[in-house]
Amino acid sequence: MKTRLLRLKEVCTDTGLSRTHIYRLMAEGEFPKQIGISKRAVAWDERAVQAWINERLSSSVKAKEVAK
């Protein structure tokens, strides 16, 4: 399986989060760290971002089940 790298714009689109919020979550250790792909460019591993999204979805579903 190929590893696809996402640039910030794609990460924002996929997660629905702003640039500022993504970097804040990264600083708190709550979001996957970016990977340096050149001296001035970074990207995120698509699998890590998708795993983060899936974990959030799973947590949301569990919270709704407990509330019932």
C-alpha positions as a Markdown table, in Angstrom:
| # | Residue | x | y | z |
|---|---|---|---|---|
| 1 | Met | 0.0 | 0.0 | 0.0 |
| 2 | Lys | 1.3 | 3.4 | -1.0 |
| 3 | Thr | 1.7 | 6.1 | 1.6 |
| 4 | Arg | 0.0 | 9.2 | 0.5 |
| 5 | Leu | 1.0 | 12.6 | 1.9 |
| 6 | Leu | -1.5 | 15.3 | 2.5 |
| 7 | Arg | -0.7 | 19.0 | 2.4 |
| 8 | Leu | -2.3 | 21.3 | 5.0 |
| 9 | Lys | -5.2 | 22.4 | 2.7 |
| 10 | Glu | -6.3 | 18.7 | 2.3 |
| 11 | Val | -5.9 | 18.0 | 6.0 |
| 12 | Cys | -8.1 | 21.0 | 6.8 |
| 13 | Thr | -10.7 | 19.9 | 4.3 |
| 14 | Asp | -10.7 | 16.2 | 5.5 |
| 15 | Thr | -11.0 | 17.1 | 9.2 |
| 16 | Gly | -13.1 | 20.2 | 9.0 |
| 17 | Leu | -10.5 | 22.0 | 11.2 |
| 18 | Ser | -8.7 | 25.3 | 10.7 |
| 19 | Arg | -5.0 | 25.6 | 10.3 |
| 20 | Thr | -4.7 | 27.2 | 13.7 |
| 21 | His | -6.7 | 24.4 | 15.4 |
| 22 | Ile | -4.7 | 21.7 | 13.7 |
| 23 | Tyr | -1.4 | 23.2 | 15.0 |
| 24 | Arg | -2.9 | 23.8 | 18.4 |
| 25 | Leu | -3.9 | 20.1 | 18.6 |
| 26 | Met | -0.5 | 19.0 | 17.4 |
| 27 | Ala | 1.2 | 21.1 | 20.2 |
| 28 | Glu | -1.1 | 19.4 | 22.7 |
| 29 | Gly | -0.1 | 16.0 | 21.3 |
| 30 | Glu | -3.7 | 15.4 | 20.2 |
| 31 | Phe | -3.1 | 15.3 | 16.4 |
| 32 | Pro | -0.6 | 13.5 | 14.2 |
| 33 | Lys | 2.6 | 15.4 | 13.6 |
| 34 | Gln | 3.6 | 16.7 | 10.2 |
| 35 | Ile | 6.5 | 15.3 | 8.2 |
| 36 | Gly | 9.1 | 17.5 | 6.6 |
| 37 | Ile | 9.2 | 16.8 | 2.9 |
| 38 | Ser | 11.6 | 19.6 | 2.0 |
| 39 | Lys | 13.3 | 22.6 | 3.7 |
| 40 | Arg | 10.1 | 24.6 | 3.5 |
| 41 | Ala | 7.3 | 22.1 | 3.0 |
| 42 | Val | 5.5 | 19.7 | 5.3 |
| 43 | Ala | 2.8 | 17.1 | 4.9 |
| 44 | Trp | 0.8 | 14.6 | 6.9 |
| 45 | Asp | 0.6 | 10.8 | 6.5 |
| 46 | Glu | -2.9 | 10.2 | 5.2 |
| 47 | Arg | -3.2 | 7.0 | 7.2 |
| 48 | Ala | -2.4 | 8.8 | 10.5 |
| 49 | Val | -4.9 | 11.6 | 9.7 |
| 50 | Gln | -7.6 | 9.0 | 8.8 |
| 51 | Ala | -6.9 | 7.0 | 12.0 |
| 52 | Trp | -7.4 | 10.3 | 14.0 |
| 53 | Ile | -10.7 | 10.9 | 12.2 |
| 54 | Asn | -11.8 | 7.3 | 12.8 |
| 55 | Glu | -11.0 | 7.5 | 16.4 |
| 56 | Arg | -13.0 | 10.7 | 16.8 |
| 57 | Leu | -16.0 | 9.1 | 15.0 |
| 58 | Ser | -15.7 | 6.0 | 17.2 |
| 59 | Ser | -15.6 | 8.1 | 20.4 |
| 60 | Ser | -18.6 | 10.0 | 19.2 |
| 61 | Val | -20.6 | 6.9 | 18.6 |
| 62 | Lys | -19.7 | 5.4 | 22.0 |
| 63 | Ala | -20.7 | 8.7 | 23.7 |
| 64 | Lys | -24.1 | 8.6 | 22.0 |
| 65 | Glu | -24.6 | 4.9 | 23.0 |
| 66 | Val | -23.8 | 5.7 | 26.7 |
| 67 | Ala | -26.2 | 8.7 | 26.7 |
| 68 | Lys | -29.1 | 6.4 | 25.6 |
